[in-house]
Short mmCIF file of C-alpha atoms and ligand atoms in Angstrom, two decimals:
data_model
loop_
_atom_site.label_atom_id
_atom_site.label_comp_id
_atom_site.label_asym_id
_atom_site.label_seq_id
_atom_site.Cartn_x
_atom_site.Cartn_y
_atom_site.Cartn_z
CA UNK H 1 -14.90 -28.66 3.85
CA UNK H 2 -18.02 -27.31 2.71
CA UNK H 3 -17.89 -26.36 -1.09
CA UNK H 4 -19.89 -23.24 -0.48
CA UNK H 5 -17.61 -21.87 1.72
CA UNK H 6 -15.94 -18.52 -0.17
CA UNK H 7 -12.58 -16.81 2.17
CA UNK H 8 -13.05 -13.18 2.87
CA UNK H 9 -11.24 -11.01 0.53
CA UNK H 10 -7.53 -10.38 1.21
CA UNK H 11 -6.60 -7.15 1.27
CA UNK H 12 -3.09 -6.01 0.57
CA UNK H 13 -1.63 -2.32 0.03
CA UNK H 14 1.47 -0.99 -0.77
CA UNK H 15 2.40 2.34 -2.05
CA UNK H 16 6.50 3.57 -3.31
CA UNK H 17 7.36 7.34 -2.42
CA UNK H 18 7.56 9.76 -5.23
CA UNK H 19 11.02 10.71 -5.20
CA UNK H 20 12.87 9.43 -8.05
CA UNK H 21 12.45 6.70 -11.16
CA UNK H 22 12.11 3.27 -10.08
CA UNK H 23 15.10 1.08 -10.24
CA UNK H 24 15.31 -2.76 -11.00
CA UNK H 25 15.56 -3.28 -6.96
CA UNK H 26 12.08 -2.16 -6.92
CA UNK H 27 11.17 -3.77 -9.79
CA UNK H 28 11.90 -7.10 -8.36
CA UNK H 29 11.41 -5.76 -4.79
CA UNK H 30 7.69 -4.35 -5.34
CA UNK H 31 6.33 -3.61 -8.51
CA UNK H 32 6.53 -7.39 -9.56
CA UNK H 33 5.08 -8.98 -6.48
CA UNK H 34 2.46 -6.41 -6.44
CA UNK H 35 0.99 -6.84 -9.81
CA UNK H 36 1.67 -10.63 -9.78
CA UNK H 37 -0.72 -10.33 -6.03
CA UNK H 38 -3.24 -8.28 -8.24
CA UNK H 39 -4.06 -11.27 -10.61
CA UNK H 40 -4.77 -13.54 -7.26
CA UNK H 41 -8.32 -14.65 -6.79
CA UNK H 42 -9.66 -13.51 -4.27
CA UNK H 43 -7.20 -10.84 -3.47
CA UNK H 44 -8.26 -7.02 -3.41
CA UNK H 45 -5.43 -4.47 -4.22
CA UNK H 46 -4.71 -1.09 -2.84
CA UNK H 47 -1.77 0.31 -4.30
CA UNK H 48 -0.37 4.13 -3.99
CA UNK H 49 1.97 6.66 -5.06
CA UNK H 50 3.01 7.92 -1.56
CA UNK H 51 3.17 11.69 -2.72
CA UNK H 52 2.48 13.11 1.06
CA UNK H 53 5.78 11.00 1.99
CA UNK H 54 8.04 12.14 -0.56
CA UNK H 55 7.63 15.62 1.15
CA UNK H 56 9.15 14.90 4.09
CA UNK H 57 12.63 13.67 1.85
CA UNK H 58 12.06 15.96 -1.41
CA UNK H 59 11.89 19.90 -1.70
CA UNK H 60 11.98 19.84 -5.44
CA UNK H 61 8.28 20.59 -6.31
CA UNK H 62 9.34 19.65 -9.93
CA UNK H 63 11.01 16.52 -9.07
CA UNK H 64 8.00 15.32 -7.05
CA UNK H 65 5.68 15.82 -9.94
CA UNK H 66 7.95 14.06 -12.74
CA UNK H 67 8.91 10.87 -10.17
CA UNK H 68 5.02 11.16 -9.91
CA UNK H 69 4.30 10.17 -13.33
CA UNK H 70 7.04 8.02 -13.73
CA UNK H 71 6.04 5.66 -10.90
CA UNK H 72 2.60 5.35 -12.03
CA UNK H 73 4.12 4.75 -16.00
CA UNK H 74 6.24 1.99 -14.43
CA UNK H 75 3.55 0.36 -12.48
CA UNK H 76 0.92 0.30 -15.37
CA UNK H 77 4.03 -0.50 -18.01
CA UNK H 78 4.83 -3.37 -15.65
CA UNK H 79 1.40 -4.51 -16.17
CA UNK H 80 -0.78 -3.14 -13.08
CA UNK H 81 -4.38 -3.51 -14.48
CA UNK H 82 -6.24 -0.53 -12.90
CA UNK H 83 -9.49 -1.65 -13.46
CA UNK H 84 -8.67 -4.40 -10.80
CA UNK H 85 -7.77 -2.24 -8.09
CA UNK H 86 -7.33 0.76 -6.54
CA UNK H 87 -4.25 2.53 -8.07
CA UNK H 88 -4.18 6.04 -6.57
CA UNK H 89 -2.61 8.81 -5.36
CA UNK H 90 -2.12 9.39 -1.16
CA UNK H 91 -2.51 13.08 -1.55
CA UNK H 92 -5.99 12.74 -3.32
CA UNK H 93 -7.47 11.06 -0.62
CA UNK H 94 -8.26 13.68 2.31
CA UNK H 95 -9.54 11.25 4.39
CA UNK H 96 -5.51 10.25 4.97
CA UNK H 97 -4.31 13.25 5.98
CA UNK H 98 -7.41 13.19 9.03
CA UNK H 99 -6.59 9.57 9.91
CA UNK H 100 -3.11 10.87 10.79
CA UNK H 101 -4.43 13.43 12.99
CA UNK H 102 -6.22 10.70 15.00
CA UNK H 103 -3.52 8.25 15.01
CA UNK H 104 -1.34 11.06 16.59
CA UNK H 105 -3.31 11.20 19.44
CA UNK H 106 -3.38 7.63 20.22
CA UNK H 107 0.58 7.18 19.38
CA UNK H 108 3.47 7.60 22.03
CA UNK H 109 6.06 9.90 21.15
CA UNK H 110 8.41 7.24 23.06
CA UNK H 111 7.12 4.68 20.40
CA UNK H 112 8.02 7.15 17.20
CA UNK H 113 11.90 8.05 19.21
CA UNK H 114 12.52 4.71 18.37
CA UNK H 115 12.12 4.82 14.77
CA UNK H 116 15.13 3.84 13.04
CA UNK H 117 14.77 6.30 10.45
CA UNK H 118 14.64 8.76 13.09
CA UNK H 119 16.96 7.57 15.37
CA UNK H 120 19.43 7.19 12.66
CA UNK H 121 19.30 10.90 11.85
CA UNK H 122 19.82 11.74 15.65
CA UNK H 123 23.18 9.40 16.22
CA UNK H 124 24.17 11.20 13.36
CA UNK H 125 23.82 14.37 15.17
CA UNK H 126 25.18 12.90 18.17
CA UNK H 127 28.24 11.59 16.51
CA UNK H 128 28.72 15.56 14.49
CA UNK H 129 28.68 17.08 17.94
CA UNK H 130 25.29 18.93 16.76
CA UNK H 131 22.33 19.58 18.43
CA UNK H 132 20.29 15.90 18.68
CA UNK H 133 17.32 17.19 16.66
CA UNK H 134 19.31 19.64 14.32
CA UNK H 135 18.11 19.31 10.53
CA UNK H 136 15.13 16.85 11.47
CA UNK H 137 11.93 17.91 10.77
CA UNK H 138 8.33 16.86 12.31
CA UNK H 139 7.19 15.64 9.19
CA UNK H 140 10.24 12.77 9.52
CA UNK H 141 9.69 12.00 13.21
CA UNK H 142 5.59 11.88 12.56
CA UNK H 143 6.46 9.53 9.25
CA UNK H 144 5.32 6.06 10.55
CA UNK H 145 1.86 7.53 11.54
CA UNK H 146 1.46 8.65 8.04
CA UNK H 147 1.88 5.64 6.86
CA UNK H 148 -0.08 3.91 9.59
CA UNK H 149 -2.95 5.75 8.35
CA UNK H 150 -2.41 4.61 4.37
CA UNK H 151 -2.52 1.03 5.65
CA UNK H 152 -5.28 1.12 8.44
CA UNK H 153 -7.59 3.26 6.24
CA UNK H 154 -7.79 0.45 3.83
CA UNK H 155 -8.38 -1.97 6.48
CA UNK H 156 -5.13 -3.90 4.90
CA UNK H 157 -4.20 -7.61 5.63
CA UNK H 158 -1.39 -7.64 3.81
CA UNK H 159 1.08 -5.00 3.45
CA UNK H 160 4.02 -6.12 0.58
CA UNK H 161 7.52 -3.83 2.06
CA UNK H 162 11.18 -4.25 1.83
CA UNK H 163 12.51 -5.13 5.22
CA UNK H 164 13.46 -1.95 6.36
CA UNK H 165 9.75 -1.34 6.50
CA UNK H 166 8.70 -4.03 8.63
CA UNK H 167 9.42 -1.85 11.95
CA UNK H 168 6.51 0.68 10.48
CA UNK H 169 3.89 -1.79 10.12
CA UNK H 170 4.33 -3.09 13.68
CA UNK H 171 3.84 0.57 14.71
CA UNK H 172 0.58 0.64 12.33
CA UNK H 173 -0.34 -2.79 14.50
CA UNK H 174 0.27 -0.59 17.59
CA UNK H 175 -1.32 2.31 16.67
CA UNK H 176 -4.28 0.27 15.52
CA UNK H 177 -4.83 -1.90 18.70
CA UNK H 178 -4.31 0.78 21.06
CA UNK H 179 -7.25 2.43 19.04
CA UNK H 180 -9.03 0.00 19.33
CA UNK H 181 -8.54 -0.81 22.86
CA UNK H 182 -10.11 3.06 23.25
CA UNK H 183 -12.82 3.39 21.07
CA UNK H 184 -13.65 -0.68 19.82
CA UNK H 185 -12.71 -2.65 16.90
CA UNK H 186 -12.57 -0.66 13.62
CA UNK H 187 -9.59 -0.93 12.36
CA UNK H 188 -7.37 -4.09 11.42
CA UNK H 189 -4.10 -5.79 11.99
CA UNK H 190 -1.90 -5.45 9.17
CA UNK H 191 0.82 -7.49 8.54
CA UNK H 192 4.03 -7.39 6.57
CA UNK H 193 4.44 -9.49 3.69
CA UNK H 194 8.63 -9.57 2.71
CA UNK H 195 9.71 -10.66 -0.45
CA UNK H 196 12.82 -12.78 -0.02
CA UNK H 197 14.78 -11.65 -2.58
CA UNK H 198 14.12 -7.91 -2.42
CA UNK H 199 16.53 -7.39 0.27
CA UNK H 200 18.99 -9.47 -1.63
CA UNK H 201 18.96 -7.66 -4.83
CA UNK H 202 22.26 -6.65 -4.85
CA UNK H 203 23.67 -3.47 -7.14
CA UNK H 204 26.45 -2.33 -8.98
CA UNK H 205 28.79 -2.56 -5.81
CA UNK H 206 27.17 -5.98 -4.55
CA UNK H 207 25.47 -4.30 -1.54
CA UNK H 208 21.75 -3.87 -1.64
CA UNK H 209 20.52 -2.12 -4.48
CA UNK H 210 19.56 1.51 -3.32
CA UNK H 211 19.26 5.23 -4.41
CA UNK H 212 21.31 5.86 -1.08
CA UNK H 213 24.23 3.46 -1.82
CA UNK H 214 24.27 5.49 -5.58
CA UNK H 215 24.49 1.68 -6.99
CA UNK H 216 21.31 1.31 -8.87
CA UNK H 217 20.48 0.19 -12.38
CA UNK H 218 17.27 2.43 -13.60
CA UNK H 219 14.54 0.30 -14.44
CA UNK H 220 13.45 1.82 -17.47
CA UNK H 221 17.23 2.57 -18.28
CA UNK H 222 17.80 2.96 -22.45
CA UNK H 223 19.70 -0.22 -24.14
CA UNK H 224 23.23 0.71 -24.70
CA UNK H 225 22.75 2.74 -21.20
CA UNK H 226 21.35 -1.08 -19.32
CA UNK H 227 24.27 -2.81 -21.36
CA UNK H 228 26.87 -0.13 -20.10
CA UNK H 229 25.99 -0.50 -16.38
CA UNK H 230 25.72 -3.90 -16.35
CA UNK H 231 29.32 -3.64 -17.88
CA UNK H 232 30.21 -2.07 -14.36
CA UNK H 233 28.72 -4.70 -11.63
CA UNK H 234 31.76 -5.64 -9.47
CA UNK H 235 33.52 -9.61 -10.06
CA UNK H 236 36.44 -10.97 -8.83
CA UNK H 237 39.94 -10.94 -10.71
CA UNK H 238 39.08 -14.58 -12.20
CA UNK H 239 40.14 -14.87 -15.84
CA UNK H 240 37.82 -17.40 -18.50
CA UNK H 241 38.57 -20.54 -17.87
CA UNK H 242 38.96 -20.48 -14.19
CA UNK H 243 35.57 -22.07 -12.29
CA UNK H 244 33.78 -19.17 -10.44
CA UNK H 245 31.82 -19.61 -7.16
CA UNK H 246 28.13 -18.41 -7.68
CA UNK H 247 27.68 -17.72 -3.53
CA UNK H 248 28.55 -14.05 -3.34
CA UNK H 249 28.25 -13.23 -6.99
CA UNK H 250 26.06 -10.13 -7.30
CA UNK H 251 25.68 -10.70 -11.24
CA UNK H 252 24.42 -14.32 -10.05
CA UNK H 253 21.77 -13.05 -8.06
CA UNK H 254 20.64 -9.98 -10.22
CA UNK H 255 20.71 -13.42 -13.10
CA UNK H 256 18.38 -15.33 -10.59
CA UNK H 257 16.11 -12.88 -9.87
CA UNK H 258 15.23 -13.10 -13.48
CA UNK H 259 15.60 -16.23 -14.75
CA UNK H 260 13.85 -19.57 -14.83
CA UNK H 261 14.53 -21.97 -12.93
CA UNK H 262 16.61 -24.21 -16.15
CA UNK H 263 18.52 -20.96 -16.89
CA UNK H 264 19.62 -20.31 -13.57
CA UNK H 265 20.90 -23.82 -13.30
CA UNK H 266 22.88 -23.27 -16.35
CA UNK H 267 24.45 -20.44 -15.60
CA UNK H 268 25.29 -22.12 -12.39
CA UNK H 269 26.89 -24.64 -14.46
CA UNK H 270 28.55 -22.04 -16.66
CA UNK H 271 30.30 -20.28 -13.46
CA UNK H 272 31.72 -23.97 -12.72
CA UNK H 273 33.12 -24.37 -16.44
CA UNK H 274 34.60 -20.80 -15.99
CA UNK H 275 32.78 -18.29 -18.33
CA UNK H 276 34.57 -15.48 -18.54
CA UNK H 277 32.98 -12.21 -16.65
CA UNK H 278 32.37 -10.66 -19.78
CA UNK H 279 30.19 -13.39 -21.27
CA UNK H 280 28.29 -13.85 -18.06
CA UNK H 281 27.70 -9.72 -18.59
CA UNK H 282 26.55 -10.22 -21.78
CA UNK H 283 23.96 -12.93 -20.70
CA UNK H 284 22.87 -10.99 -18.20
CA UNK H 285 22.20 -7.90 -20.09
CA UNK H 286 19.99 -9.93 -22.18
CA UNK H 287 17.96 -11.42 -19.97
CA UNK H 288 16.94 -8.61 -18.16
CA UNK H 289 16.30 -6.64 -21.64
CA UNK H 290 14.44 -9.51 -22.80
CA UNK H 291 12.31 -8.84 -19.79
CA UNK H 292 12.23 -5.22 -19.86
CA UNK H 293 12.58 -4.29 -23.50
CA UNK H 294 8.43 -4.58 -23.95
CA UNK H 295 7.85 -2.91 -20.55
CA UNK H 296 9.87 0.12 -21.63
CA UNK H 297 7.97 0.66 -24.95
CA UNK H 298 4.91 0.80 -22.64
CA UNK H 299 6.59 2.92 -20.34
CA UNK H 300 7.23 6.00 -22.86
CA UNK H 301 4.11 5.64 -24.57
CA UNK H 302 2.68 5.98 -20.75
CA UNK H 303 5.10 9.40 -20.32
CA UNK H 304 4.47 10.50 -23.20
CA UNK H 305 0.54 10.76 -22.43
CA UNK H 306 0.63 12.55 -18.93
CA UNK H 307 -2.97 13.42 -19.57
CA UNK H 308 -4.29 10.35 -19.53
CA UNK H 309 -2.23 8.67 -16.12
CA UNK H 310 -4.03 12.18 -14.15
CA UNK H 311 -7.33 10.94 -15.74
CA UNK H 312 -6.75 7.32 -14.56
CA UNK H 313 -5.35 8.33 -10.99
CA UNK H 314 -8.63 10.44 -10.45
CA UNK H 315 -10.63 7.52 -10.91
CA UNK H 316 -8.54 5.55 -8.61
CA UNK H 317 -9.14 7.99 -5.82
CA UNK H 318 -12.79 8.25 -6.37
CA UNK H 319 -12.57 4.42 -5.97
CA UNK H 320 -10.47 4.58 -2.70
CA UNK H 321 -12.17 7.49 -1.36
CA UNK H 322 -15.93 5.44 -1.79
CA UNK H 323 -14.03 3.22 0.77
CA UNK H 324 -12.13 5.94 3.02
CA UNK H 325 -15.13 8.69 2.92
CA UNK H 326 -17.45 5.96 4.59
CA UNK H 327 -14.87 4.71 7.00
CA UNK H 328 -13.95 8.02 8.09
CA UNK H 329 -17.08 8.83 9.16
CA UNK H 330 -17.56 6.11 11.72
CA UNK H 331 -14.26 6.85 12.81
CA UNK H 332 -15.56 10.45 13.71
CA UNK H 333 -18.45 9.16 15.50
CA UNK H 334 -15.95 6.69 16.96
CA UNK H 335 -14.03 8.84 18.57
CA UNK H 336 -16.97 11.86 19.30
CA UNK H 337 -16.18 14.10 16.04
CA UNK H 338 -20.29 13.92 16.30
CA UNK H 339 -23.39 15.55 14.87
CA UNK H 340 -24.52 17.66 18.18
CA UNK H 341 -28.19 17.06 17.62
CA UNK H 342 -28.16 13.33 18.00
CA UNK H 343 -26.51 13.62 21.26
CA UNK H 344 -26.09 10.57 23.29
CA UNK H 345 -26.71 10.79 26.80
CA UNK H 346 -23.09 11.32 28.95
CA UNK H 347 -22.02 7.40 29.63
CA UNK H 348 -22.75 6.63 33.54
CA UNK H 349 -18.90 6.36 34.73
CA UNK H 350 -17.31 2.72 34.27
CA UNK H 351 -19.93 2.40 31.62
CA UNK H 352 -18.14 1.02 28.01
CA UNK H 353 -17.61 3.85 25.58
CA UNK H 354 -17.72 1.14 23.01
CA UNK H 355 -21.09 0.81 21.24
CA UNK H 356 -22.40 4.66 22.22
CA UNK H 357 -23.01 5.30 18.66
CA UNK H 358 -25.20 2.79 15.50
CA UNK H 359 -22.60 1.19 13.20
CA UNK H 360 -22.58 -0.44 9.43
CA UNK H 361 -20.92 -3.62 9.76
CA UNK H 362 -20.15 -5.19 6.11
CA UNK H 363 -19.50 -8.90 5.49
CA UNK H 364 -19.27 -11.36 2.70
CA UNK H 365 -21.58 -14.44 2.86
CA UNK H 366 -21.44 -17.60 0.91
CA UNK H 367 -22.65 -16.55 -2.43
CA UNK H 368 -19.32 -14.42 -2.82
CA UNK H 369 -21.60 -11.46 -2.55
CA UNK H 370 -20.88 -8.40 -0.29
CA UNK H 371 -23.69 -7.03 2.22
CA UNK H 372 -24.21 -4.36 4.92
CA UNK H 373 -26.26 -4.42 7.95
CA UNK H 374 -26.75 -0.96 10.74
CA UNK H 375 -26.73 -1.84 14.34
CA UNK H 376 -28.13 0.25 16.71
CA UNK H 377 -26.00 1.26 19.97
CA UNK H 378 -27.46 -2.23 21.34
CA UNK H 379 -26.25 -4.20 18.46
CA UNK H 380 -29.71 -4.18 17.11
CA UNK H 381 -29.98 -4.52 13.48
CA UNK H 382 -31.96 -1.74 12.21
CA UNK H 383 -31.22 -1.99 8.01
CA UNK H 384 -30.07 -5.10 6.34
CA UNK H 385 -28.49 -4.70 2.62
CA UNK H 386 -28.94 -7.49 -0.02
CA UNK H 387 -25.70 -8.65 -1.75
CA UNK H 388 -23.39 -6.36 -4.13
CA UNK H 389 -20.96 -7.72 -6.82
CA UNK H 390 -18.11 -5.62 -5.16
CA UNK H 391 -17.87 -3.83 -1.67
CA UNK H 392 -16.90 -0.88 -3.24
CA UNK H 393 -21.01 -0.83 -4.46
CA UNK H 394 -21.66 -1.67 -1.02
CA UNK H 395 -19.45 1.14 0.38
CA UNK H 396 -21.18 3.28 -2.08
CA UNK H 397 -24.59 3.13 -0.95
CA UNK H 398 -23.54 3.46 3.07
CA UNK H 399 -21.96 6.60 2.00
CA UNK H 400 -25.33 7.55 0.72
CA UNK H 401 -27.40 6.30 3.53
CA UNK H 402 -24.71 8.51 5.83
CA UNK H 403 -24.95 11.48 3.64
CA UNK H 404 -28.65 11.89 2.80
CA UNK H 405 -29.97 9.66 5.90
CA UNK H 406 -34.12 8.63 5.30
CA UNK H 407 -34.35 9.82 2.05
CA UNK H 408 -31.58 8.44 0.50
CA UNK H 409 -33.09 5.04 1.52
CA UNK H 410 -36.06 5.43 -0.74
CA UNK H 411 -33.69 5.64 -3.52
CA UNK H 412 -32.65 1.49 -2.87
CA UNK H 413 -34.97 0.32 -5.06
CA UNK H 414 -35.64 -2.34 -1.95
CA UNK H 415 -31.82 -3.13 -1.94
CA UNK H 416 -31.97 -2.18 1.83
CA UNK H 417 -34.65 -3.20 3.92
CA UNK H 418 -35.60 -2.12 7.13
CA UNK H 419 -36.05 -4.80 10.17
CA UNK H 420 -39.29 -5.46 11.50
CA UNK H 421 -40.38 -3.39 14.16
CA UNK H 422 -37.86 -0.47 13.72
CA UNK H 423 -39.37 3.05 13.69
CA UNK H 424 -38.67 5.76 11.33
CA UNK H 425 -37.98 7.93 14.32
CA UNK H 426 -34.87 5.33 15.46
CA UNK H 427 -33.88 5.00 12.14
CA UNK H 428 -33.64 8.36 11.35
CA UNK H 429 -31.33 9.14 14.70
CA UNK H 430 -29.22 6.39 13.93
CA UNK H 431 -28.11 7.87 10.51
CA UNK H 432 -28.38 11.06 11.73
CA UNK H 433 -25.57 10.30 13.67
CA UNK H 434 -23.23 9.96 11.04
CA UNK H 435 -23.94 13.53 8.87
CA UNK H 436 -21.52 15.43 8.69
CA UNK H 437 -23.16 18.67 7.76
N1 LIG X 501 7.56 3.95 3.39
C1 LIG X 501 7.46 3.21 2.17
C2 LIG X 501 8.84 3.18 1.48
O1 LIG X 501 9.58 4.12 1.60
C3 LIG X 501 6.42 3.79 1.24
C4 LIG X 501 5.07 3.76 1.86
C5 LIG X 501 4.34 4.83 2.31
C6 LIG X 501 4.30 2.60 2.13
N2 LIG X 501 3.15 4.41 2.82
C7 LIG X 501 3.10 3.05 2.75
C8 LIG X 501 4.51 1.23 1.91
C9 LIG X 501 2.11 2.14 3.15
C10 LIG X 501 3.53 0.33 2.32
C11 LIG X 501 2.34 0.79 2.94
O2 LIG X 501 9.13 2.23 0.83
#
């Protein structure tokens, strides 16, 4: 293999709607996975607070603002570095909300009338006697093109859900190849990455822990309140002594999905020497609060600084949006949201729509560093970038180049060169093509 060889950057994104305070099924489920993918080399993160979501479940303006904060305490308490990625908020980046609008058009309504959250809500109907569509509202049948645009924005690999998301990112992959298929390849197949145990995480009842089934343990719950509901998870009428069977046992699982692997043998080995329920409780409570106990400290100095989470959330967005602004923009020209006075000439018919407008094309070459290049509507190279630490720099200067066209150029410093042989007449058309205003 040659040594020099560097992988592209993964990319994964996730984001956990703002509707109430994270429980220990998300905790294990998401927020663990997700910071624990951060730390990867070689991985970039994009990770959200999906505020425009929790609209379409929540009309408690307060509520959305306090589960809000909360979220984002949790994420950074459970160790979330924002320096190392983008930690943001969905309703800060504008550029979302206008990717929906274009998904829309390519998406078929049959495609969103099978979406189980959907369809669930209209057997529900069906089975009341009511009207098919009665309480359901747009914004819940137009959910999975929401989130197709948080994920295709990004340009996402990977895509870390519970498994009752997996049917929306196969919708994103729909929505993105039929896209695609119309206007040529921008955007990128995401995939779902499912954490085993997140859909085993059992709670308080021993089915799947979840603010639905009322069964959850909060996250960030107080000591005596953690001890309390542990108290409370179901077991079987077993006195000490007797051997108890681990298969089944939803204080077994909550153990594992904790423990190392040497505890979770002994507690295996525990169950088969009969410990009573109530010393099994006790362990259990312990080794979660071992866990947890310097998380929550973090977590209400966090809350108790409001302030400074807003702060830190703004500068996540400007981060995502120096991605999204630049990517939106093509996706205009893409699809003929286009400055009028570099009009192309109408296509001959039969004639590709595909390359009728210049595009930047970014890459990563073997020094690790991250590069741009224009093409002209022939795949002509008209500007070619030297190498930036990070593509967000990268991202940074095409949204300059887009914004302020020729004379933002002069302001490279030579970072961006211009091929031999180009005019400053083509040059100037080709970025024309991307302003805005
Ligand atoms: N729908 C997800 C949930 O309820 C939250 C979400 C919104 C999301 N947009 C996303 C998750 C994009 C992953 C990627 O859990």
């Amino acid at each position: 293999m040659n040594p020099a060889f560097t992988p592209s950057p993964q990319r994964y994104l996730t984001g956990i709607t703002t509707t109430g305070a994270p429980h220990l099924g998300n905790f294990v489920g998401s927020i663990r996975p997700s910071v624990v993918a951060s730390r990867l080399p070689g991985v970039q993160s994009f990770y959200f607070l999906a505020d425009y979501h929790a609209l379409i479940k929540c009309d408690e303006p307060a509520r959305i603002q306090r589960s809000t904060l909360e979220i984002a305490a949790s994420w950074l308490a459970a160790g979330l570095d924002p320096e190392r990625v983008a930690f943001y908020r969905q309703s800060d980046i504008p550029e979302i909300a206008e990717l929906t609008w274009l998904l829309t058009c390519v998406t078929g309504k049959g495609m969103l009338n099978r979406a189980h959250a959907y369809k669930a809500s209209v057997d529900k109907n069906a089975a009341a006697g009511n009207d098919p569509d009665a309480d359901v509202s747009a914004g819940l049948f137009m959910y999975p093109v929401l989130m197709g645009a948080d994920i295709l924005m990004f340009k996402s690999h990977k895509v870390p859900v519970g498994r009752d998301q997996i049917q929306h990112i196969e919708m994103a992959r729909d929505m993105a190849q039929r896209f695609n298929h119309l206007y040529g390849e921008h955007l990128v197949m995401p995939e779902a990455v499912v954490e085993e145990s997140v859909a085993l995480l059992p709670g308080l009842d021993g089915r799947k822990m979840s603010k639905s089934y009322n069964n959850t343990i909060p996250l960030f719950a107080p000591r005596d309140q953690l001890s309390r509901l542990i108290a409370g998870i179901v077991t079987d009428s077993r006195t000490p002594r007797e051997p108890k069977e681990v298969e089944g046992s939803a204080l077994f699982q909550i153990y594992q999905a904790f423990a190392s692997e040497p505890e979770t043998t002994a507690l295996r080995k525990a169950y088969a020497d009969g410990i009573g329920w109530g010393d099994a409780k006790q362990l259990l409570f312990e080794r979660i609060d071992r866990e947890v106990a310097p998380m929550r400290q973090r977590y209400h100095e966090l809350i108790g600084k409001p302030g400074s989470i807003e702060t830190l959330l703004r500068a996540g967005a400007e981060k995502a949006r120096a991605v999204a602004t630049p990517f939106m923009n093509e996706l205009r020209q893409a699809v003929g949201l286009r400055n009028l006075a570099s009009q192309t000439s109408a296509p001959a018919k039969g004639k590709s729509l595909k390359s009728d407008v210049p595009a930047f094309k970014q890459y990563r070459e073997k020094d690790g560093q991250y590069y741009f290049k224009l093409i002209d509507t022939d795949a002509r190279p008209l500007l070619q970038s030297s190498g930036f630490d990070s593509p967000r720099e990268a991202a940074l200067v095409i949204s300059t180049l887009q914004k302020d066209g020729l004379t933002a150029l002069a302001d490279q410093n030579g970072k961006v060169k211009i091929f031999e042989g180009v005019s400053t007449e083509a040059l100037d058309a080709a970025l024309k093509a991307f302003r805005v205003n």
